[in-house]
Coordinates of C-alpha atoms and ligand atoms in Angstrom, one line a residue:
M1 CA 59.2 57.1 -8.3
Q2 CA 55.9 57.8 -10.1
I3 CA 55.3 56.5 -13.6
M4 CA 52.7 58.8 -15.3
D5 CA 50.3 57.3 -17.9
V6 CA 51.1 60.0 -20.4
I7 CA 53.5 62.9 -20.5
G8 CA 53.2 65.5 -23.2
I9 CA 56.3 67.5 -24.2
G10 CA 55.3 71.0 -25.2
F11 CA 52.0 72.8 -24.4
G12 CA 51.2 74.6 -27.6
P13 CA 47.8 74.2 -29.4
S14 CA 48.4 70.6 -30.4
N15 CA 49.0 69.4 -26.8
I16 CA 46.5 71.8 -25.3
A17 CA 43.9 70.2 -27.5
L18 CA 45.1 66.8 -26.3
A19 CA 44.8 67.9 -22.7
I20 CA 41.1 68.8 -23.3
A21 CA 40.5 65.4 -24.9
L22 CA 42.3 63.6 -22.0
E23 CA 40.2 65.4 -19.4
E24 CA 36.9 65.0 -21.3
S25 CA 37.5 61.3 -22.1
G26 CA 38.8 60.3 -18.7
A27 CA 40.9 57.7 -20.7
F28 CA 43.9 58.1 -18.4
K29 CA 44.4 59.2 -14.8
D30 CA 47.9 60.4 -14.5
W31 CA 49.0 62.8 -17.2
L32 CA 51.1 65.8 -17.3
F33 CA 52.6 68.3 -19.8
L34 CA 56.1 69.8 -19.7
E35 CA 56.5 73.2 -21.4
S36 CA 59.7 75.1 -21.9
A37 CA 58.1 78.6 -21.9
K38 CA 57.4 80.2 -18.5
T39 CA 53.8 81.0 -19.4
P40 CA 51.4 79.9 -22.1
I41 CA 51.8 82.0 -25.2
W42 CA 51.0 81.1 -28.8
Q43 CA 53.7 81.9 -31.4
G44 CA 54.6 85.0 -29.2
E45 CA 57.6 85.9 -31.4
M46 CA 55.2 86.8 -34.2
L47 CA 52.3 88.2 -32.1
F48 CA 52.2 91.8 -33.2
E49 CA 50.0 94.1 -31.2
I50 CA 51.3 97.4 -32.4
S51 CA 48.0 98.4 -34.0
L52 CA 44.6 97.1 -35.1
D53 CA 45.6 96.0 -38.5
T54 CA 43.4 93.6 -40.4
Y55 CA 46.5 91.6 -41.4
S56 CA 46.9 90.2 -37.9
N57 CA 43.9 87.9 -38.1
I58 CA 44.3 84.1 -37.9
Q59 CA 43.9 81.6 -40.7
N60 CA 41.5 79.2 -39.2
I61 CA 37.8 79.6 -38.7
P62 CA 37.0 79.4 -35.0
Y63 CA 34.6 76.5 -35.3
R64 CA 37.7 74.5 -36.0
D65 CA 39.2 75.4 -32.6
L66 CA 40.9 73.1 -30.1
V67 CA 37.7 71.1 -29.5
T68 CA 34.5 71.9 -31.4
P69 CA 35.0 69.4 -34.3
R70 CA 35.4 66.6 -31.7
N71 CA 33.0 67.8 -29.0
P72 CA 31.0 71.0 -29.8
R73 CA 29.4 70.9 -26.3
S74 CA 32.8 71.3 -24.6
R75 CA 33.4 74.2 -22.3
Y76 CA 36.7 74.9 -24.0
T77 CA 35.3 76.2 -27.3
F78 CA 36.2 79.5 -28.8
L79 CA 32.5 80.5 -28.4
N80 CA 32.6 79.8 -24.7
Y81 CA 35.8 81.8 -24.4
L82 CA 33.9 84.7 -25.9
V83 CA 31.0 84.2 -23.5
E84 CA 33.0 83.8 -20.4
N85 CA 35.1 86.8 -21.2
D86 CA 32.2 89.0 -22.0
L87 CA 33.2 89.4 -25.7
L88 CA 30.4 87.5 -27.5
F89 CA 28.2 90.3 -28.7
P90 CA 31.0 92.8 -29.7
H91 CA 32.9 89.9 -31.4
L92 CA 29.8 88.9 -33.4
N93 CA 29.2 92.6 -34.3
M94 CA 32.6 92.7 -36.1
D95 CA 31.4 90.1 -38.6
M96 CA 34.9 88.7 -38.9
L97 CA 35.1 85.1 -40.1
M98 CA 38.7 84.7 -38.8
P99 CA 39.4 86.2 -35.3
L100 CA 42.2 88.7 -34.7
R101 CA 45.4 86.9 -33.8
P102 CA 45.7 88.5 -30.3
D103 CA 42.1 87.4 -29.6
Y104 CA 42.9 83.8 -30.6
A105 CA 46.1 83.8 -28.6
R106 CA 44.1 84.9 -25.6
Y107 CA 41.6 82.0 -26.3
L108 CA 44.5 79.5 -26.3
Q109 CA 45.9 81.0 -23.1
W110 CA 42.5 81.0 -21.5
V111 CA 42.2 77.2 -22.2
A112 CA 45.8 76.5 -21.2
R113 CA 45.3 78.3 -17.8
Q114 CA 42.6 75.9 -16.9
F115 CA 45.1 73.1 -17.0
D116 CA 47.6 74.8 -14.7
D117 CA 47.6 71.8 -12.3
R118 CA 48.6 69.5 -15.3
V119 CA 51.4 71.6 -16.7
R120 CA 54.9 72.4 -15.5
Y121 CA 56.1 75.6 -17.2
G122 CA 59.7 76.5 -17.6
R123 CA 60.6 72.8 -18.2
Q124 CA 62.5 72.2 -21.4
V125 CA 62.9 68.5 -22.1
Y126 CA 66.3 67.8 -23.5
S127 CA 66.6 64.0 -23.1
L128 CA 64.1 61.3 -23.8
T129 CA 65.1 57.6 -23.4
Y130 CA 63.6 54.3 -22.4
E131 CA 64.6 52.6 -19.2
E132 CA 63.8 48.9 -18.6
T133 CA 65.0 48.8 -15.0
V134 CA 62.5 51.1 -13.3
A135 CA 59.9 49.6 -10.9
G136 CA 56.9 48.1 -12.7
G137 CA 58.8 47.3 -15.9
G138 CA 60.0 49.8 -18.6
A139 CA 59.1 53.4 -19.0
Y140 CA 60.1 56.4 -20.9
H141 CA 62.5 58.7 -19.0
L142 CA 62.4 62.4 -19.5
V143 CA 65.0 64.9 -18.2
T144 CA 64.5 68.7 -18.3
T145 CA 67.1 71.4 -18.4
T146 CA 66.1 72.3 -14.8
G147 CA 67.4 68.8 -13.9
E148 CA 64.1 67.2 -13.1
E149 CA 63.4 63.7 -14.2
Y150 CA 60.0 62.2 -15.1
Y151 CA 58.8 58.7 -16.2
A152 CA 55.8 57.9 -18.4
R153 CA 54.3 54.8 -20.1
H154 CA 53.5 57.0 -23.1
V155 CA 55.0 60.2 -24.4
V156 CA 53.3 62.7 -26.8
V157 CA 55.8 65.0 -28.4
G158 CA 54.0 68.3 -29.3
T159 CA 57.0 70.6 -29.6
G160 CA 56.1 72.3 -32.9
R161 CA 58.3 72.1 -35.9
L162 CA 61.9 73.3 -36.0
P163 CA 62.9 76.5 -37.8
N164 CA 64.1 76.0 -41.4
V165 CA 67.3 77.9 -41.8
P166 CA 68.7 77.8 -45.4
A167 CA 72.1 76.2 -45.8
Q168 CA 73.7 79.6 -46.6
F169 CA 72.9 80.8 -43.1
A170 CA 73.2 77.6 -41.1
S171 CA 76.7 78.2 -39.8
L172 CA 76.4 81.9 -39.2
Q173 CA 76.4 82.8 -35.5
S174 CA 75.3 86.4 -35.3
D175 CA 72.6 88.5 -33.7
R176 CA 72.3 90.1 -37.2
V177 CA 70.7 86.9 -38.7
V178 CA 67.4 86.2 -37.1
H179 CA 64.9 83.5 -37.9
Q180 CA 61.2 84.5 -37.7
T181 CA 60.8 82.3 -34.6
K182 CA 63.0 84.8 -32.7
Y183 CA 61.6 87.9 -34.3
Q184 CA 60.2 89.9 -31.4
S185 CA 63.0 89.1 -28.9
Q186 CA 66.0 89.5 -31.3
V187 CA 65.0 92.0 -34.0
G188 CA 63.7 94.7 -31.6
P189 CA 67.0 95.3 -29.7
V190 CA 69.1 95.3 -32.9
A191 CA 66.7 97.3 -35.2
S192 CA 66.1 100.0 -32.6
A193 CA 69.8 100.6 -32.3
L194 CA 70.5 100.8 -36.0
P195 CA 71.2 104.3 -37.5
T196 CA 68.8 105.9 -40.0
G197 CA 69.1 104.4 -43.5
S198 CA 70.4 101.0 -42.2
R199 CA 69.4 98.1 -44.5
V200 CA 67.3 95.1 -43.4
A201 CA 66.8 92.1 -45.7
V202 CA 63.7 90.0 -45.2
V203 CA 64.1 86.6 -46.9
G204 CA 61.0 84.8 -48.3
S205 CA 57.7 85.4 -49.8
S206 CA 55.3 83.8 -47.3
Q207 CA 52.6 85.3 -45.1
S208 CA 55.3 85.7 -42.3
A209 CA 57.6 87.6 -44.7
G210 CA 54.7 90.0 -45.6
E211 CA 53.8 90.5 -42.0
I212 CA 57.4 91.1 -41.0
I213 CA 57.9 93.7 -43.7
L214 CA 54.8 95.5 -42.7
H215 CA 55.8 95.3 -39.0
L216 CA 59.3 96.6 -39.7
S217 CA 58.1 99.4 -41.9
K218 CA 55.6 100.6 -39.3
S219 CA 57.9 100.1 -36.3
Y220 CA 61.1 101.4 -37.8
P221 CA 60.3 104.0 -40.5
T222 CA 63.9 105.1 -40.8
L223 CA 65.2 101.7 -41.9
K224 CA 65.4 100.5 -45.5
I225 CA 63.7 97.2 -46.0
H226 CA 64.8 94.8 -48.8
S227 CA 62.4 92.0 -49.6
I228 CA 64.4 89.2 -51.2
M229 CA 62.5 86.4 -52.9
R230 CA 63.1 83.7 -55.4
R231 CA 59.6 84.2 -56.9
Y232 CA 58.5 86.9 -59.3
A233 CA 56.2 88.3 -56.6
F234 CA 54.3 87.4 -53.4
P235 CA 51.9 84.6 -54.3
L236 CA 48.3 85.0 -53.1
K237 CA 47.1 82.3 -50.8
D238 CA 45.0 79.7 -52.5
T239 CA 41.5 79.9 -50.8
S240 CA 39.7 77.5 -53.2
P241 CA 37.2 75.6 -51.1
F242 CA 38.0 72.5 -53.1
M243 CA 41.7 72.7 -52.3
S244 CA 40.8 73.5 -48.7
E245 CA 39.3 70.0 -48.4
A246 CA 42.9 69.0 -47.7
Y247 CA 42.1 70.1 -44.1
F248 CA 39.2 67.8 -43.7
P249 CA 39.7 64.8 -41.3
E250 CA 39.2 62.2 -44.1
F251 CA 42.0 63.7 -46.1
T252 CA 44.4 62.3 -43.5
D253 CA 43.5 58.8 -44.5
L254 CA 43.8 59.5 -48.2
Y255 CA 47.2 61.1 -47.8
Y256 CA 48.5 58.5 -45.3
R257 CA 47.8 55.6 -47.6
S258 CA 49.1 57.3 -50.8
S259 CA 52.4 56.5 -52.4
P260 CA 55.2 59.1 -52.1
E261 CA 54.6 60.0 -55.8
V262 CA 50.9 60.7 -55.2
R263 CA 51.7 62.6 -52.0
E264 CA 54.0 64.8 -54.0
R265 CA 51.4 65.4 -56.6
I266 CA 48.8 66.4 -54.0
D267 CA 51.4 68.7 -52.3
R268 CA 52.1 70.5 -55.5
D269 CA 48.4 71.4 -55.8
I270 CA 47.6 72.3 -52.2
V271 CA 50.9 73.9 -51.1
R272 CA 49.6 77.5 -51.6
T273 CA 46.7 77.0 -49.2
N274 CA 49.2 77.4 -46.4
Y275 CA 52.8 77.9 -47.5
G276 CA 54.8 80.4 -49.5
S277 CA 51.7 82.6 -50.0
C278 CA 50.0 85.5 -48.3
D279 CA 46.5 86.5 -47.5
M280 CA 45.0 89.2 -49.7
D281 CA 44.7 91.7 -46.7
V282 CA 48.4 91.5 -46.1
L283 CA 49.2 92.0 -49.8
E284 CA 46.8 94.9 -50.2
E285 CA 48.3 96.6 -47.1
L286 CA 51.8 96.1 -48.4
Y287 CA 51.0 97.3 -51.8
R288 CA 49.2 100.4 -50.5
Q289 CA 52.1 101.1 -48.2
M290 CA 54.6 101.0 -51.1
Y291 CA 52.3 103.2 -53.2
Y292 CA 51.8 105.7 -50.4
D293 CA 55.6 105.9 -50.0
K294 CA 56.0 106.5 -53.7
L295 CA 53.5 109.3 -53.6
H296 CA 55.7 110.9 -51.0
G297 CA 58.9 110.4 -52.9
K298 CA 60.1 107.6 -50.7
E299 CA 61.2 104.0 -51.3
Q300 CA 61.3 102.4 -47.9
I301 CA 60.5 98.9 -49.1
R302 CA 62.3 97.5 -52.1
L303 CA 61.6 94.1 -53.8
H304 CA 64.4 91.9 -55.1
R305 CA 62.4 89.5 -57.3
L306 CA 63.6 86.3 -58.9
T307 CA 66.7 86.5 -56.6
D308 CA 68.6 83.6 -55.1
I309 CA 70.9 84.0 -52.2
V310 CA 74.1 82.3 -53.3
D311 CA 76.2 83.0 -50.2
A312 CA 76.1 84.8 -46.8
T313 CA 79.0 86.0 -44.6
I314 CA 79.3 88.1 -41.5
T315 CA 81.3 91.3 -42.2
D316 CA 83.9 93.0 -39.9
D317 CA 81.4 95.6 -38.9
G318 CA 79.0 92.9 -37.7
G319 CA 76.7 93.2 -40.7
V320 CA 75.9 90.5 -43.3
R321 CA 77.1 90.3 -46.9
L322 CA 74.8 88.5 -49.3
L323 CA 75.8 87.3 -52.7
L324 CA 72.6 87.8 -54.7
E325 CA 71.9 86.2 -58.1
D326 CA 69.2 88.2 -59.9
H327 CA 67.6 85.9 -62.5
A328 CA 65.9 88.9 -64.2
T329 CA 69.2 90.5 -65.1
G330 CA 71.4 87.4 -65.0
T331 CA 73.8 89.2 -62.6
I332 CA 75.4 88.2 -59.3
D333 CA 76.1 91.1 -56.9
S334 CA 77.3 91.4 -53.4
D335 CA 75.2 93.5 -51.1
H336 CA 75.7 94.6 -47.5
F337 CA 72.8 94.5 -44.9
D338 CA 72.8 95.5 -41.3
L339 CA 70.2 92.8 -40.4
V340 CA 68.8 89.8 -42.1
V341 CA 65.4 88.3 -41.1
L342 CA 64.7 84.8 -42.3
A343 CA 61.0 84.3 -43.0
T344 CA 61.9 80.8 -44.3
G345 CA 59.4 78.7 -42.3
F346 CA 59.8 75.4 -40.7
S347 CA 61.2 71.9 -41.3
N348 CA 59.1 68.7 -41.5
I349 CA 60.1 65.2 -40.9
G350 CA 60.6 63.9 -44.4
T351 CA 62.9 63.7 -47.4
G352 CA 62.1 67.0 -49.2
A353 CA 64.2 70.1 -49.4
G354 CA 64.8 71.4 -45.9
D355 CA 63.3 68.3 -44.3
L356 CA 64.8 66.4 -41.4
P357 CA 64.9 62.6 -41.2
T358 CA 63.9 62.7 -37.5
I359 CA 63.8 65.1 -34.6
P360 CA 66.6 65.9 -32.2
L361 CA 64.5 64.8 -29.2
L362 CA 64.5 61.2 -30.4
E363 CA 68.3 61.1 -30.4
G364 CA 68.1 58.7 -27.4
F365 CA 66.5 56.1 -29.7
S366 CA 69.0 56.3 -32.6
E367 CA 69.6 52.5 -32.4
W368 CA 65.8 51.8 -32.5
Q369 CA 65.0 54.1 -35.4
D370 CA 64.8 52.7 -38.9
L371 CA 65.5 55.6 -41.3
S372 CA 66.0 53.4 -44.4
T373 CA 63.1 55.2 -46.2
G374 CA 64.9 58.5 -45.5
H375 CA 62.9 59.5 -42.5
L376 CA 61.2 58.2 -39.4
N377 CA 58.5 55.6 -39.8
I378 CA 55.2 56.9 -38.2
D379 CA 52.0 54.9 -38.0
R380 CA 48.5 56.2 -38.8
G381 CA 47.9 56.9 -35.1
Y382 CA 51.0 59.2 -35.1
A383 CA 53.1 56.7 -33.0
V384 CA 56.8 56.3 -34.0
R385 CA 57.4 52.8 -35.3
F386 CA 60.7 51.8 -33.7
A387 CA 61.9 49.0 -36.0
N388 CA 64.7 47.8 -33.8
A389 CA 63.2 48.2 -30.3
P390 CA 63.4 45.4 -27.8
E391 CA 60.2 43.2 -27.9
N392 CA 59.2 44.0 -24.3
V393 CA 59.0 47.7 -24.8
S394 CA 55.6 48.9 -23.5
G395 CA 54.0 52.2 -24.4
V396 CA 54.5 54.5 -27.4
V397 CA 56.1 57.8 -28.4
V398 CA 53.5 59.8 -30.4
L399 CA 54.2 62.9 -32.5
N400 CA 51.5 65.5 -32.3
G401 CA 51.7 68.1 -35.0
L402 CA 54.9 66.9 -36.6
C403 CA 53.7 64.5 -39.2
E404 CA 52.8 66.7 -42.2
R405 CA 54.8 64.6 -44.7
T406 CA 53.0 61.4 -43.8
H407 CA 49.6 62.7 -42.6
G408 CA 49.1 65.7 -44.8
I409 CA 48.9 69.5 -44.7
G410 CA 46.5 69.7 -41.8
D411 CA 49.1 68.2 -39.5
G412 CA 52.1 70.5 -39.1
G413 CA 51.6 74.2 -39.6
S414 CA 47.9 74.3 -39.0
L415 CA 45.4 74.5 -36.1
S416 CA 42.6 72.9 -38.2
L417 CA 42.9 69.2 -37.1
T418 CA 44.1 69.6 -33.5
A419 CA 40.7 68.5 -32.0
I420 CA 40.3 65.4 -34.2
R421 CA 43.9 64.4 -33.9
S422 CA 43.7 64.4 -30.1
A423 CA 40.9 61.8 -30.2
E424 CA 43.0 59.7 -32.6
I425 CA 46.1 59.9 -30.4
I426 CA 44.1 58.9 -27.3
A427 CA 42.8 55.9 -29.3
R428 CA 46.3 55.0 -30.3
L429 CA 47.5 55.1 -26.7
Q430 CA 44.6 52.9 -25.6
E431 CA 45.3 50.5 -28.4
S432 CA 48.9 50.2 -27.2
D433 CA 47.7 49.4 -23.6
A434 CA 45.1 46.9 -25.0
C435 CA 47.9 45.1 -26.9
L436 CA 49.9 44.9 -23.7
S437 CA 47.2 43.5 -21.6
E438 CA 46.3 41.0 -24.3
L439 CA 50.0 39.9 -24.3
A440 CA 50.0 39.8 -20.5
S441 CA 46.8 37.6 -20.3
A442 CA 48.2 35.3 -23.0
A443 CA 51.4 34.7 -21.0
P444 CA 51.5 31.9 -18.4
M445 CA 51.1 33.3 -14.9
G446 CA 54.7 32.9 -14.0
E447 CA 55.8 35.0 -16.9
R448 CA 53.5 38.0 -16.2
Ligands
FAD501 C1 53.4 83.3 -36.9 C2 52.6 82.1 -37.0 C3 51.2 82.3 -37.2 C4 50.4 81.1 -37.4 N1 49.1 81.3 -37.6 C5 48.4 80.2 -37.8 C6 47.0 80.4 -38.1 O1 46.5 81.5 -38.1 N2 46.2 79.3 -38.3 C7 46.8 78.1 -38.3 O2 46.0 77.1 -38.5 N3 48.1 77.9 -38.0 C8 48.9 78.9 -37.8 N4 50.2 78.7 -37.6 C9 50.8 77.4 -37.6 C10 51.2 76.9 -36.2 O3 52.1 75.9 -36.4 C11 50.0 76.3 -35.4 O4 49.1 77.4 -35.3 C12 50.3 75.9 -34.0 O5 51.1 76.8 -33.3 C13 50.9 74.5 -33.9 O6 50.8 74.1 -32.6 P1 51.8 73.1 -31.9 O7 51.4 72.9 -30.5 O8 52.0 71.9 -32.8 O9 53.2 73.8 -32.0 P2 53.7 75.1 -31.3 O10 52.7 76.2 -31.3 O11 55.0 75.5 -31.9 O12 53.9 74.8 -29.7 C14 55.0 73.9 -29.3 C15 55.2 74.2 -27.8 O13 56.2 73.2 -27.4 C16 57.2 73.9 -26.6 N5 58.4 73.2 -26.7 C17 59.2 73.0 -27.7 N6 60.3 72.2 -27.5 C18 60.1 71.8 -26.2 C19 60.9 71.0 -25.3 N7 62.0 70.3 -25.7 N8 60.4 70.8 -24.0 C20 59.3 71.4 -23.6 N9 58.6 72.2 -24.4 C21 58.9 72.4 -25.7 C22 57.2 75.3 -27.2 O14 57.7 76.2 -26.2 C23 55.8 75.5 -27.6 O15 55.0 76.2 -26.6 C24 51.0 79.8 -37.4 C25 52.4 79.7 -37.2 C26 53.2 80.8 -37.0 C27 54.6 80.7 -36.8

């Protein structure tokens, strides 16, 4: 049985960046990634390629790719992707600060493909435990849904955040209620079979909500789209360069050492740089579309502002009935929809609304976890602090891209710090090994 030095769970941008850092640092010899998807694809469920619309560009300048901030001379930079794919000059000619999303997705895939010998695709890890009895001492034990078993001294969980499904929808099992993370695979088959005039509700006022409304309106012109939001209107993304310093590497230290109250205060200020807000190009496109419809006597997209969804039920005809509280009129009305798309984002590990105390993959450590603060305890190096773990446990479980509530806004739903975080994670793994060898050398020979 082989015990790997490091196994990464998931091979999205966070762990792809880690793979680059592992290769370039040579810090560990035996490392491997297990990815549930069959091929590398970045947020494929929201990768719209129907037309060349400006709204499908990314929100991250390409100098802050998977590697440049850590090693600008790397061959895995976005710039080198352009060069090696014969795209450099036409790309520069477009004068776009943020690349098109399909372009960036191809960059990520281009990098991922260069690690094919280090990744097992089609392997979803469903169990993670620690075994003390394996040869050579203890190791983390991973089992995949394909029935394969793996062992590692260190595990890096880079699975991305879990979908945030509002409580009203949590118990509904229906192909008519779809979270944005299943948009392409689930909405297409349902929406294309709906008769003319069918009603689709899109819940939320985020960038994803705006993009989904535009995509629905362009792909299914015969459907009626109802945009349901608690806000008065779609907020514009905060692009203040001062607020955007929250994506600087040094912000992580400031945020990590701040009290929960100070973190909350910071979050209140910076939230619109990434959440519950839309880029201007999306808003303009949406507004123009609605104006164009009006000119032609149509109303395909309708806004339900200041509206809370009080309740949701599946109806006999398979549709969804929503109880909507309109705070502008003070009325509560029941409304029937043929399809509901939840553009309601993702859950963090934390204690806020919609947060989770821990992640399901750590279920095997329920006795080791100390959740007395309301959520998992994570150290500055992104390793889980298992309060009740046996003393002789070696190696760490590190969370890569899941620590927004403790490490700040650059951590969860953002590409911006993947390069820097990778170096910090490798340093944390090395620190764990150094502690272990110190302990071993301090112990009398017979006890080693
Ligand atoms: C539509 C959309 C657009 C976005 N655009 C931007 C943007 O422009 N700029 C930006 O900075 N951020 C953007 N984001 C934020 C996004 O979170 C990051 O870009 C990035 O995808 C995070 O990378 P990750 O590797 O942490 O997670 P993910 O990209 O979610 O990757 C996680 C990977 O782990 C795999 N996985 C999950 N569970 C398991 C398991 N149990 N076993 C094995 N494999 C598993 C998944 O299949 C996936 O490949 C966007 C997010 C969305 C949803």
